[in-house]
Coordinates of C-alpha atoms in Angstrom, one line a residue:
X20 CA 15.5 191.5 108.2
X21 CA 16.5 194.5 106.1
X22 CA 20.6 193.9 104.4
X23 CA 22.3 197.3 104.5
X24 CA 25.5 198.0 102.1
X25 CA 28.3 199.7 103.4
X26 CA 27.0 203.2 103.0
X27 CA 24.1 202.3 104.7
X28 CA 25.6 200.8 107.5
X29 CA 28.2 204.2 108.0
X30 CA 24.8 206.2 108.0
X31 CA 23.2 204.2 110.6
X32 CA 26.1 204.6 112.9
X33 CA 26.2 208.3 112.0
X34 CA 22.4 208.3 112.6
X35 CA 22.7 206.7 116.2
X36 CA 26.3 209.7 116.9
X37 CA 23.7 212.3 116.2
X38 CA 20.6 211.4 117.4
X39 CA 21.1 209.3 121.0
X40 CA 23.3 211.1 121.0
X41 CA 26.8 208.8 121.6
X42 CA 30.4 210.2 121.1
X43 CA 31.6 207.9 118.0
X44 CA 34.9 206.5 120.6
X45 CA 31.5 205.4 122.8
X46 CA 29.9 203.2 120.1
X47 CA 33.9 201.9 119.6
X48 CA 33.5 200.8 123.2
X49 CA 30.2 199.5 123.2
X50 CA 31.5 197.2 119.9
X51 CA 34.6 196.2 121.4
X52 CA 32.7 195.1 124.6
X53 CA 30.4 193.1 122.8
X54 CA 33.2 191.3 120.8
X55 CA 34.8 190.2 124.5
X56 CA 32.2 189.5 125.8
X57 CA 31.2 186.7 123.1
X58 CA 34.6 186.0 123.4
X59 CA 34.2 184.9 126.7
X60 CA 30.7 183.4 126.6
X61 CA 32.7 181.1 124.4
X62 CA 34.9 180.2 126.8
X63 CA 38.1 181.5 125.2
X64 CA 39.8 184.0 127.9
X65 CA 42.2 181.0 128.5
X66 CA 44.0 181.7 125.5
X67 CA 46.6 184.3 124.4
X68 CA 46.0 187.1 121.5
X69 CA 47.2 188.5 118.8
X70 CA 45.4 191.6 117.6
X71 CA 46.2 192.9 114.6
X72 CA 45.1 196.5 113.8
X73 CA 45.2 199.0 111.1
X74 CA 44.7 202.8 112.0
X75 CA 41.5 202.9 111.0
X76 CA 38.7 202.7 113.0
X77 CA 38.4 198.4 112.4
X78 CA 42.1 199.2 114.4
X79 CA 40.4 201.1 117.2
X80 CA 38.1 197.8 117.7
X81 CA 40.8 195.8 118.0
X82 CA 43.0 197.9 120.4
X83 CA 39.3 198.7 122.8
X84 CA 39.5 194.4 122.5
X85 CA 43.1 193.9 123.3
X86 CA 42.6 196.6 126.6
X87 CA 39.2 195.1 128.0
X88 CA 40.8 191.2 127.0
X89 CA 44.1 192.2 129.1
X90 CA 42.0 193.9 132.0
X91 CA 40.6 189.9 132.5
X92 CA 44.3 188.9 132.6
X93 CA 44.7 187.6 129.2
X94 CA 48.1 187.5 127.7
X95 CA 47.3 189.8 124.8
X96 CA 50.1 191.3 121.9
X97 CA 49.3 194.0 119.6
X98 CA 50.6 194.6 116.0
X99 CA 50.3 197.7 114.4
X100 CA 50.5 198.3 110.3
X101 CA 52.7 201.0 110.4
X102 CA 52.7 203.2 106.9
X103 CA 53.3 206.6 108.6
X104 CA 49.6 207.3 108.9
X105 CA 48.6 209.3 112.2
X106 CA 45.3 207.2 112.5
X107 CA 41.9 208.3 112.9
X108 CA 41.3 209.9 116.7
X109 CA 39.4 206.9 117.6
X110 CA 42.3 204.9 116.9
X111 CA 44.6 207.5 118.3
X112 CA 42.7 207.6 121.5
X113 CA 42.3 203.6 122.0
X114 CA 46.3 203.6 121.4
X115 CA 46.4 206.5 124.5
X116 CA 44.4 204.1 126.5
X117 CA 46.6 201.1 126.4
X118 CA 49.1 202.0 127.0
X119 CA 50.5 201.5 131.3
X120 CA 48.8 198.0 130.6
X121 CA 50.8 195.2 130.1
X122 CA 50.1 194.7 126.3
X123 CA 53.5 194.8 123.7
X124 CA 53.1 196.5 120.8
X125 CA 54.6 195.7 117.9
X126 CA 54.7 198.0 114.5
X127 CA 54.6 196.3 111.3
X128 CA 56.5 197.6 108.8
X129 CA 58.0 195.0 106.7
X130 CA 57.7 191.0 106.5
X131 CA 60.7 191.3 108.9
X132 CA 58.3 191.9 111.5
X133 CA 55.7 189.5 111.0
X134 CA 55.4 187.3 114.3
X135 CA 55.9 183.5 114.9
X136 CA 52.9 182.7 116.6
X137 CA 52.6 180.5 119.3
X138 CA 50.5 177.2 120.0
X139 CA 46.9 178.0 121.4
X140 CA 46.7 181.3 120.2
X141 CA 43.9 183.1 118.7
X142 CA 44.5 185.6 115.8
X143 CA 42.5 189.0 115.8
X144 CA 41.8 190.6 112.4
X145 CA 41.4 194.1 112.7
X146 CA 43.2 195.3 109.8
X147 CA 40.1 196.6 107.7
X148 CA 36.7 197.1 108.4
X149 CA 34.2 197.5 105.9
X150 CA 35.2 200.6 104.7
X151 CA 37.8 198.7 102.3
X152 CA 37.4 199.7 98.8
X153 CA 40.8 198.2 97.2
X154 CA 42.4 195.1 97.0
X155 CA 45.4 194.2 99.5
X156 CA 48.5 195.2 98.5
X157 CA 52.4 194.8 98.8
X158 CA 53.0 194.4 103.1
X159 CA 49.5 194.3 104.1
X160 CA 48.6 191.5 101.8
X161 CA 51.9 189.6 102.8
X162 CA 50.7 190.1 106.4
X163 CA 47.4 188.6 105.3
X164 CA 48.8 185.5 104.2
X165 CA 50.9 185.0 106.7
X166 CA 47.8 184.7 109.0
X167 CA 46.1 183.0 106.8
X168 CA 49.3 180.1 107.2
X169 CA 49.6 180.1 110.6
X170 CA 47.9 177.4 112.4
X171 CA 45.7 179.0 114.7
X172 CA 42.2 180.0 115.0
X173 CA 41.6 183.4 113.4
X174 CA 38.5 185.7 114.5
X175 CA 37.7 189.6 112.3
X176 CA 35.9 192.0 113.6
X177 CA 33.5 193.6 111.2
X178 CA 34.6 191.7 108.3
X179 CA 37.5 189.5 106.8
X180 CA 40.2 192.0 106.0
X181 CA 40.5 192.1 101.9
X182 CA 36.7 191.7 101.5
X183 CA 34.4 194.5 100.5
X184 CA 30.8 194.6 102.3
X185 CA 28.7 194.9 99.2
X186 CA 30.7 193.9 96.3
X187 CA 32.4 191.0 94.7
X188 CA 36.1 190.6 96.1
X189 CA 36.7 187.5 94.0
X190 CA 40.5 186.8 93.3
X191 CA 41.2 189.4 96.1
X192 CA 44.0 188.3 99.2
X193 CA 41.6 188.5 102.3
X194 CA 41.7 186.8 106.0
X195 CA 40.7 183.5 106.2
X196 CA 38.5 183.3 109.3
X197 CA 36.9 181.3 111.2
X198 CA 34.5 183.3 112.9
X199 CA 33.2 187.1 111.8
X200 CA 32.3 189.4 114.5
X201 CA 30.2 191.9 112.8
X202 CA 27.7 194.4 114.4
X203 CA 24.0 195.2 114.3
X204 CA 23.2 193.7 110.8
X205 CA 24.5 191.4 108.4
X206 CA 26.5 192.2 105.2
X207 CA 25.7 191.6 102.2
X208 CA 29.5 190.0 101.1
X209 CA 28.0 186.9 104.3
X210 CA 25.3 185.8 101.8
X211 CA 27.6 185.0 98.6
X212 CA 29.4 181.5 98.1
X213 CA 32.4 183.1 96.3
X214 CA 33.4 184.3 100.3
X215 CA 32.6 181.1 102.1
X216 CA 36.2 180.4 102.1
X217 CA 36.6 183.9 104.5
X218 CA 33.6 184.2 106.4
X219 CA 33.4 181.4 108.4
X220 CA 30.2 181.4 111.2
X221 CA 29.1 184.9 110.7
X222 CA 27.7 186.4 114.5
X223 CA 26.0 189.4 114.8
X224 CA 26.6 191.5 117.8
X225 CA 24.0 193.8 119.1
X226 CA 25.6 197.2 119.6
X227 CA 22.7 199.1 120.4
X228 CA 22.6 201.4 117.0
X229 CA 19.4 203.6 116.6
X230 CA 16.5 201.8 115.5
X231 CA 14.7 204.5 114.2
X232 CA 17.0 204.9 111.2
X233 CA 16.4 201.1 110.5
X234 CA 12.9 201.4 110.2
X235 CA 12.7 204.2 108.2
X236 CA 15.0 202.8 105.8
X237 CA 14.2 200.9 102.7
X238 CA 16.2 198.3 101.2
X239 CA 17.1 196.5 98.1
X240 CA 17.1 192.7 100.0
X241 CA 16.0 191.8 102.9
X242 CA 16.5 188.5 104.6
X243 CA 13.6 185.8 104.9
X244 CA 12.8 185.7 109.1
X245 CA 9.8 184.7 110.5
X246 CA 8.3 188.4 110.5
X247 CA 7.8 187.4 106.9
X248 CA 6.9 184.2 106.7
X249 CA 3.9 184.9 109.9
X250 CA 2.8 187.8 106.9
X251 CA 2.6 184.6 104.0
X252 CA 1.8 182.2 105.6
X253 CA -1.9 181.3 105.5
X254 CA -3.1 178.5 108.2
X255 CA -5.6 176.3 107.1
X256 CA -9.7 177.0 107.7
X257 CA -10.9 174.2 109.7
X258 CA -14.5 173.3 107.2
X259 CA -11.8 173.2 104.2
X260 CA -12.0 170.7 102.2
X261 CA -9.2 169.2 99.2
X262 CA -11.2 171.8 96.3
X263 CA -10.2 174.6 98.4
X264 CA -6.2 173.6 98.1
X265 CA -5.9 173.1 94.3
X266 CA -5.0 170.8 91.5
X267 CA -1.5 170.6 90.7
X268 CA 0.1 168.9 87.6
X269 CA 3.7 168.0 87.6
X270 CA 5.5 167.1 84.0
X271 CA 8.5 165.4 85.2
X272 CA 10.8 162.1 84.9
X273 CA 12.0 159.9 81.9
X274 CA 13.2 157.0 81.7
X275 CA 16.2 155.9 84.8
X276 CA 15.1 159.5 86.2
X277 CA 11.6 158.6 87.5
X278 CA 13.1 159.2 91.2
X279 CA 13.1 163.0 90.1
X280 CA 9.2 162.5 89.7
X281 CA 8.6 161.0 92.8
X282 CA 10.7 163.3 94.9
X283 CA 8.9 166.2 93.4
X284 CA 5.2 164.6 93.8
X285 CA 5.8 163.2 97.4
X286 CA 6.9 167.3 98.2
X287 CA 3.6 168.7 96.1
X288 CA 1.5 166.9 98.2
X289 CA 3.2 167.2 101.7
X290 CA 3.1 171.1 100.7
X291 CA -0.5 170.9 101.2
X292 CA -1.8 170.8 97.6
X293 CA -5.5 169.7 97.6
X294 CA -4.9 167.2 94.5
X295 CA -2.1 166.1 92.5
X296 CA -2.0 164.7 88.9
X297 CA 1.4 163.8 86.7
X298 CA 2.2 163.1 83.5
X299 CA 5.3 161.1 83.2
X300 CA 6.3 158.6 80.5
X301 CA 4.7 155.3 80.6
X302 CA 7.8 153.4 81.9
X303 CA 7.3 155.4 85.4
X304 CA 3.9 154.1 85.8
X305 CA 4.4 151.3 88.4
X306 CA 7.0 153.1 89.9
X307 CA 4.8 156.9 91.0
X308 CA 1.7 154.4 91.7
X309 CA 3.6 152.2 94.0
X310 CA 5.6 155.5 95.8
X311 CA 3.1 157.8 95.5
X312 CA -0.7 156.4 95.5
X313 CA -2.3 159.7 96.5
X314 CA -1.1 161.2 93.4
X315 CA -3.0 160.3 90.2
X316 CA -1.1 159.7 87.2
X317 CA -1.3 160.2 83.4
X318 CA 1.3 158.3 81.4
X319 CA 2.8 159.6 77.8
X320 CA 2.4 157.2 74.7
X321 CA 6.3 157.5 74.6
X322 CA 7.6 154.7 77.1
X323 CA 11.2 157.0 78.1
X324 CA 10.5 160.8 77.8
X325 CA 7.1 163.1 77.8
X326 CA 5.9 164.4 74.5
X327 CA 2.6 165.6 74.4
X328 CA 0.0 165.7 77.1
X329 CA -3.8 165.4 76.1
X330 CA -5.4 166.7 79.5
X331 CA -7.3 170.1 80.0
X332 CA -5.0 172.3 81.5
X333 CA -7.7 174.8 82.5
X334 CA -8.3 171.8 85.2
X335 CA -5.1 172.6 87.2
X336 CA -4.6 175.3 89.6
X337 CA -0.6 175.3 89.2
X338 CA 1.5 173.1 86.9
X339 CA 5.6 172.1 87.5
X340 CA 7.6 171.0 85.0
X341 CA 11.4 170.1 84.4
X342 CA 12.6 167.5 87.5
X343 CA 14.3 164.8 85.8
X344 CA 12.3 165.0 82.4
X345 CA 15.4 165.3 79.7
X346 CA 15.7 167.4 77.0
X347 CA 14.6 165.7 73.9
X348 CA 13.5 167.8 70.8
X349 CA 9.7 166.1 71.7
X350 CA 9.8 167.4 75.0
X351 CA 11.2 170.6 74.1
X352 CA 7.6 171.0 72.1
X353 CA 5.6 170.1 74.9
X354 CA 7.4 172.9 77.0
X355 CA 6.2 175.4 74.1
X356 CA 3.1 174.2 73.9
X357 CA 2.8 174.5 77.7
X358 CA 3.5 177.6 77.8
X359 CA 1.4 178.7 74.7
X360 CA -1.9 177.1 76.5
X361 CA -1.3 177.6 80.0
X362 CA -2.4 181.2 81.5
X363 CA -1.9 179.9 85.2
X364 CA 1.0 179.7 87.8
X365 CA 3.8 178.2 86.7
X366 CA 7.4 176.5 87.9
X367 CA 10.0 175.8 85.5
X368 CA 12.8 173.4 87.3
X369 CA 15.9 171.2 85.8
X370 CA 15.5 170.1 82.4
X371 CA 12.7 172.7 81.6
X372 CA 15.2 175.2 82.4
X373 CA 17.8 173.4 80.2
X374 CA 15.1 173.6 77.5
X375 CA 14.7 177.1 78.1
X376 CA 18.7 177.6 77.4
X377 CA 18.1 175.4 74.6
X378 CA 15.4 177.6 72.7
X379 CA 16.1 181.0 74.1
X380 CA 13.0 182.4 72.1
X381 CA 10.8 180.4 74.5
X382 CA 11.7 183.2 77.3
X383 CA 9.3 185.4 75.4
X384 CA 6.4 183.2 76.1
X385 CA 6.9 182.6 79.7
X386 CA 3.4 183.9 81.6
X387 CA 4.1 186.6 84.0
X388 CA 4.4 185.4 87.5
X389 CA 6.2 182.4 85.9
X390 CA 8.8 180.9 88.6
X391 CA 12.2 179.8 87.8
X392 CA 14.8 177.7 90.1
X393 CA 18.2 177.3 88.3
X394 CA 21.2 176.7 90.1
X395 CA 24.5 178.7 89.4
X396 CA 25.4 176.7 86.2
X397 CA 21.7 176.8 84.9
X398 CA 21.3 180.6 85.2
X399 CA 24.6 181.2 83.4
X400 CA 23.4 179.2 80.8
X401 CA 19.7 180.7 80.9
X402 CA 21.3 184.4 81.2
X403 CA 25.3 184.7 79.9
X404 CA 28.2 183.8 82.3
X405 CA 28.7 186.1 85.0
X406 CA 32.0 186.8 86.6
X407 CA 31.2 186.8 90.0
X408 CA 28.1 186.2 92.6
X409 CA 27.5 190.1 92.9
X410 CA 26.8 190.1 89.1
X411 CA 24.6 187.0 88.9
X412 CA 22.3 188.6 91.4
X413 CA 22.4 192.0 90.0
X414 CA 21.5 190.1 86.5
X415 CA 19.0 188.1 88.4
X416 CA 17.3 191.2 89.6
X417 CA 17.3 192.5 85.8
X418 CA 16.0 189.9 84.1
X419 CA 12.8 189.0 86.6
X420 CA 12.1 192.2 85.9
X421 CA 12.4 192.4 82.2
X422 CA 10.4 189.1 81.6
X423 CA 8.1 189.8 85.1
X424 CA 8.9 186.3 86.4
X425 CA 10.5 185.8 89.6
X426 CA 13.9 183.7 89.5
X427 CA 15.1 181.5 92.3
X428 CA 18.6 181.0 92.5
X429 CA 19.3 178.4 94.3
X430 CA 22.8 178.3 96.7
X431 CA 23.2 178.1 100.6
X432 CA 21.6 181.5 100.9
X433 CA 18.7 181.1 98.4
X434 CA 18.3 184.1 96.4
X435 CA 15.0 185.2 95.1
X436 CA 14.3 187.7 92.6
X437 CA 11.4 189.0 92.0
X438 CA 9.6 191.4 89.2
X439 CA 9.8 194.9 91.3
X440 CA 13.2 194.2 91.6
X441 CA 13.3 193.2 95.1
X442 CA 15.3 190.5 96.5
X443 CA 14.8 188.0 99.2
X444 CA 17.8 186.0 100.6
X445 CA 17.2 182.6 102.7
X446 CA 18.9 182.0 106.1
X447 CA 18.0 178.3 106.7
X448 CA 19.1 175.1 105.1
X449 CA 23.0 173.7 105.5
X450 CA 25.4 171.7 102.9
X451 CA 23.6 168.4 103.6
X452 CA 21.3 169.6 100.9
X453 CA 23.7 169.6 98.6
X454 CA 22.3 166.3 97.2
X455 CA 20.9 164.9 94.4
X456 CA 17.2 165.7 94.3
X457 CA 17.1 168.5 96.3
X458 CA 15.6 170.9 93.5
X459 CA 12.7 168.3 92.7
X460 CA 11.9 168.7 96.3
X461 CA 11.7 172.4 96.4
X462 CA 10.2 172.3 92.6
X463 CA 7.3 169.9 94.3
X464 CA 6.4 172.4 97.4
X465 CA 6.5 175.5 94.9
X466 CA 4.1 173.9 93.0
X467 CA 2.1 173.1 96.1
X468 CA 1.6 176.2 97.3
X469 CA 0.8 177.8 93.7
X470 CA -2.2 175.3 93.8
X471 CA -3.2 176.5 97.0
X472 CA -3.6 180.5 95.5
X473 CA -0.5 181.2 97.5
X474 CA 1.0 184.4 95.1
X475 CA 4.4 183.7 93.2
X476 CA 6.8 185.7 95.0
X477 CA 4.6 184.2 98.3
X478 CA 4.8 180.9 97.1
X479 CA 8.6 181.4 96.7
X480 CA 9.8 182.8 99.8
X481 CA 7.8 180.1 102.2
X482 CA 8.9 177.5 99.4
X483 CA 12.3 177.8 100.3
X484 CA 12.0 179.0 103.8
X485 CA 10.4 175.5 104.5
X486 CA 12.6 173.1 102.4
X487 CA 15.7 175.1 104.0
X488 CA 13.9 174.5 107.7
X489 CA 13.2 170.8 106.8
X490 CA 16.4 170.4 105.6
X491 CA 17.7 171.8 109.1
X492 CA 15.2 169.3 110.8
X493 CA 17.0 166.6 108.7
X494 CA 20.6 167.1 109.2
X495 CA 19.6 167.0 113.0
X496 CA 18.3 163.8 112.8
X497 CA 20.4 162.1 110.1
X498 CA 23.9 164.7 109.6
X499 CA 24.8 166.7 106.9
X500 CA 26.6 164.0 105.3
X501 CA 24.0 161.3 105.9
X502 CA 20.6 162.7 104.8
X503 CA 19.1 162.3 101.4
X504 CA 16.7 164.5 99.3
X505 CA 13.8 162.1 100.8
X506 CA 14.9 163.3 104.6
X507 CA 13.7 166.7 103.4
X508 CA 10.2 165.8 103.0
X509 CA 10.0 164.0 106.4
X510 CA 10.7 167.1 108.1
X511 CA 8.2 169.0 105.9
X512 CA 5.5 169.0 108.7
X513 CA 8.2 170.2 111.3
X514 CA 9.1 173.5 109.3
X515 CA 4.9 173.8 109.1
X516 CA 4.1 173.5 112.8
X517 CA 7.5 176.0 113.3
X518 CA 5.7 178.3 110.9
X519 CA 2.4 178.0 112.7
X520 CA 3.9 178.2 116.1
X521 CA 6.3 181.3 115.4

């Protein structure tokens, strides 16, 4: 699924005007319909309404909503921001149209006009669409806090009034809401934590737009679905044998972190790797054999962290390296050397990254196609502080390019950067996975599917497509607040057969 910005998404509707062709007050109506009519598929004519409108065309929504909502008898008021504007003519028409109905308007002017609102009513933001390229100011952003306060459901239309569609509006006023109506596509400002607070459930609502324009266009992102994941994803010959899905090697765990390890090397293997061998520090040895005895293991001479590791790397098909492993100047030196001998597909996780931060000359040597999976706090430290989410993926973007690795940053939308400079967000997973272990798991199935000649950027986008699936499996089964890193691997075969069957 292609993610438009803002001028993308005023072209498309453009596009549709010129070419169905459809009078632009027609596509109003066709939006405002769909907007009542998931209103009522929820079940929430019963209630009363206050729409809030600007004059702008996010105001002609509203007004289309607050005529077809009080033409099913529901007990609907209007406010109007009232600057001395005339309004666009959509706007100017949808006013026209209500009026003989019994809707009150109400023209906001000052704070002295801001409503009391009443018990079991629902809240309407049509202030600003996604046009908005300012912060909230003086009235308007009084107005928005005063929704924002009241103790009633809010739903916007298009977006959260205050927010911009395609850059950061962090430290900006902005409706607080708890469900976004938006149309045809989603934004990117949906996909960024720093808005989680304003988004709420995000629905897109089918409006009919041209889709001739959207397949000729090309974007920046796109969203993981399953038209690409069908394209990766590789089901298995059935005269394979384990020589035709790899050898992976994991470098992970120290000592009191050997659970890292195991998370990891259970994940590797229920990825589909063909074999698995790690190298962990001698005092994990009981531990990965009694957890784990399909993996083989090689144990440091060091008894708490990895040092050195004797084996032939040119006998491994993919190597991982970083879950729970610490940062010790020793290990620090096997990461170099790692990545002065090993030519192959790589994943650097967790401490390696940390490493990486440590000794930022090390970036140099990382082997093209090498794939990294910091969190916020580890990128920042990896790349430089960024201000805002916008930034850290813009930087995100930059530096997989400039060192030809692909970076996965890791957040409830997964972003994924690769070396052309595209980027991939995820849409599964949900905040049970916000849980210790987590990473090791996603570190393990990278690795997996490296082993099994899946490319990097493939290996990537199915990575996380399927942790964020089994992690969907999980939560169903156990909650979000009950399931453990460990419930994410159960559900591994689950988000396979989904793949398979989609």
């Amino acid at each position: 699924m292609k993610i438009l910005n803002a001028e993308q998404i005023r072209a498309w509707d453009d596009y549709t005007i010129r070419n169905e062709p459809v009078s632009s007050i027609d596509l109003m109506e066709r939006a405002a319909a769909a907007c009542t009519g998931w209103l009522e598929k929820k079940q929430f004519l019963e209630y009363s309404y206050a729409i809030f409108c600007g004059k702008g065309n996010n105001g002609g929504d509203g007004l289309a909503i607050a005529r077809m909502l009080a033409e099913k008898k529901c007990n609907v008021s209007v406010y109007i921001l009232e600057f001395g504007q005339k309004g666009t003519n959509d706007f100017l028409t949808n006013l026209q149209r209500i009026h003989g109905l019994p809707i009150p308007i109400h023209y906001i002017q000052s704070a002295l006009h801001f409503p009391v609102f009443k018990k079991n009513e629902i809240i309407i933001d049509a202030l600003f669409g996604s046009g908005l390229n300012r912060p909230l100011e003086a009235v308007t952003a009084q107005l928005v806090e005063h929704i924002n306060h009241a103790e009633c459901p809010v739903i916007a239309i298009d977006i959260p009034s205050g927010l911009s569609a395609d850059r950061s509006s962090k430290g900006h006023i902005a409706v607080k809401a708890q469900y976004t109506l938006t149309f045809q596509c989603i934004k990117p400002a949906f996909l960024v934590a720093e808005n989680g607070a304003f988004i709420g459930s995000p629905v897109i609502l089918d409006i009919g737009l041209d889709q001739h324009y959207y397949q000729s266009l090309v974007t920046a992102d796109e969203m993981i679905d399953h038209l690409i994941i069908r394209s990766i994803y590789k089901p298995r010959n059935r005269f394979a044998h384990k020589g035709v899905f790899g050898h992976a090697l994991l470098l992970a765990g120290s000592y009191g972190k050997m659970g890292a390890a195991v998370l990891a090397a259970k994940a590797c293997l229920r990825s589909g790797a063909g074999l698995l061998t790690c190298h962990i520090p001698s005092c994990g040895y009981a531990v990965l054999q009694t957890a784990l005895p399909e993996a083989m293991v090689m144990t440091d001479f060091n008894s708490s962290f990895i040092t050195k590791t004797e084996a032939d790397l040119t006998r491994f098909t993919a190597i991982g390296i970083g879950p729970g492993m610490g940062t010790a100047s020793e290990t620090k030196m096997l990461l170099r050397e790692l990545l002065d001998a090993f030519r192959g597909p790589l994943v650097l996780d967790a401490d390696a990254l940390n490493c990486l931060a440590l000794q930022k000359d090390f970036l140099s040597l990382l082997p093209a196609g090498t794939i990294l999976t910091p969190h916020p706090k580890e990128f920042d430290r990896l790349f430089g502080a960024c201000e805002n989410d916008f930034d850290r993926i813009v930087v995100a973007k930059q530096k997989a390019a400039g060192h030809q690795v692909i970076i996965v940053l890791k957040g409830h939308h997964t972003f994924i950067a690769t070396p052309d400079k595209k980027g991939y967000f995820n849409n599964t997973g949900n905040p049970g996975m916000a849980t210790g272990g987590s990473g090791d798991v996603l570190t393990g199935i990278i690795t997996g599917l490296l082993a099994q000649q899946y490319s990097p950027v493939e290996a990537a986008i199915l990575a996380v497509y399927l942790h964020g699936l089994a992690g969907d499996f999980a939560a169903k089964k156990y909650s979000e607040e009950a399931m453990l890193a460990g419930d994410i691997i159960e559900f591994l075969g689950d988000a396979f057969k989904n793949c398979r069957e989609a």
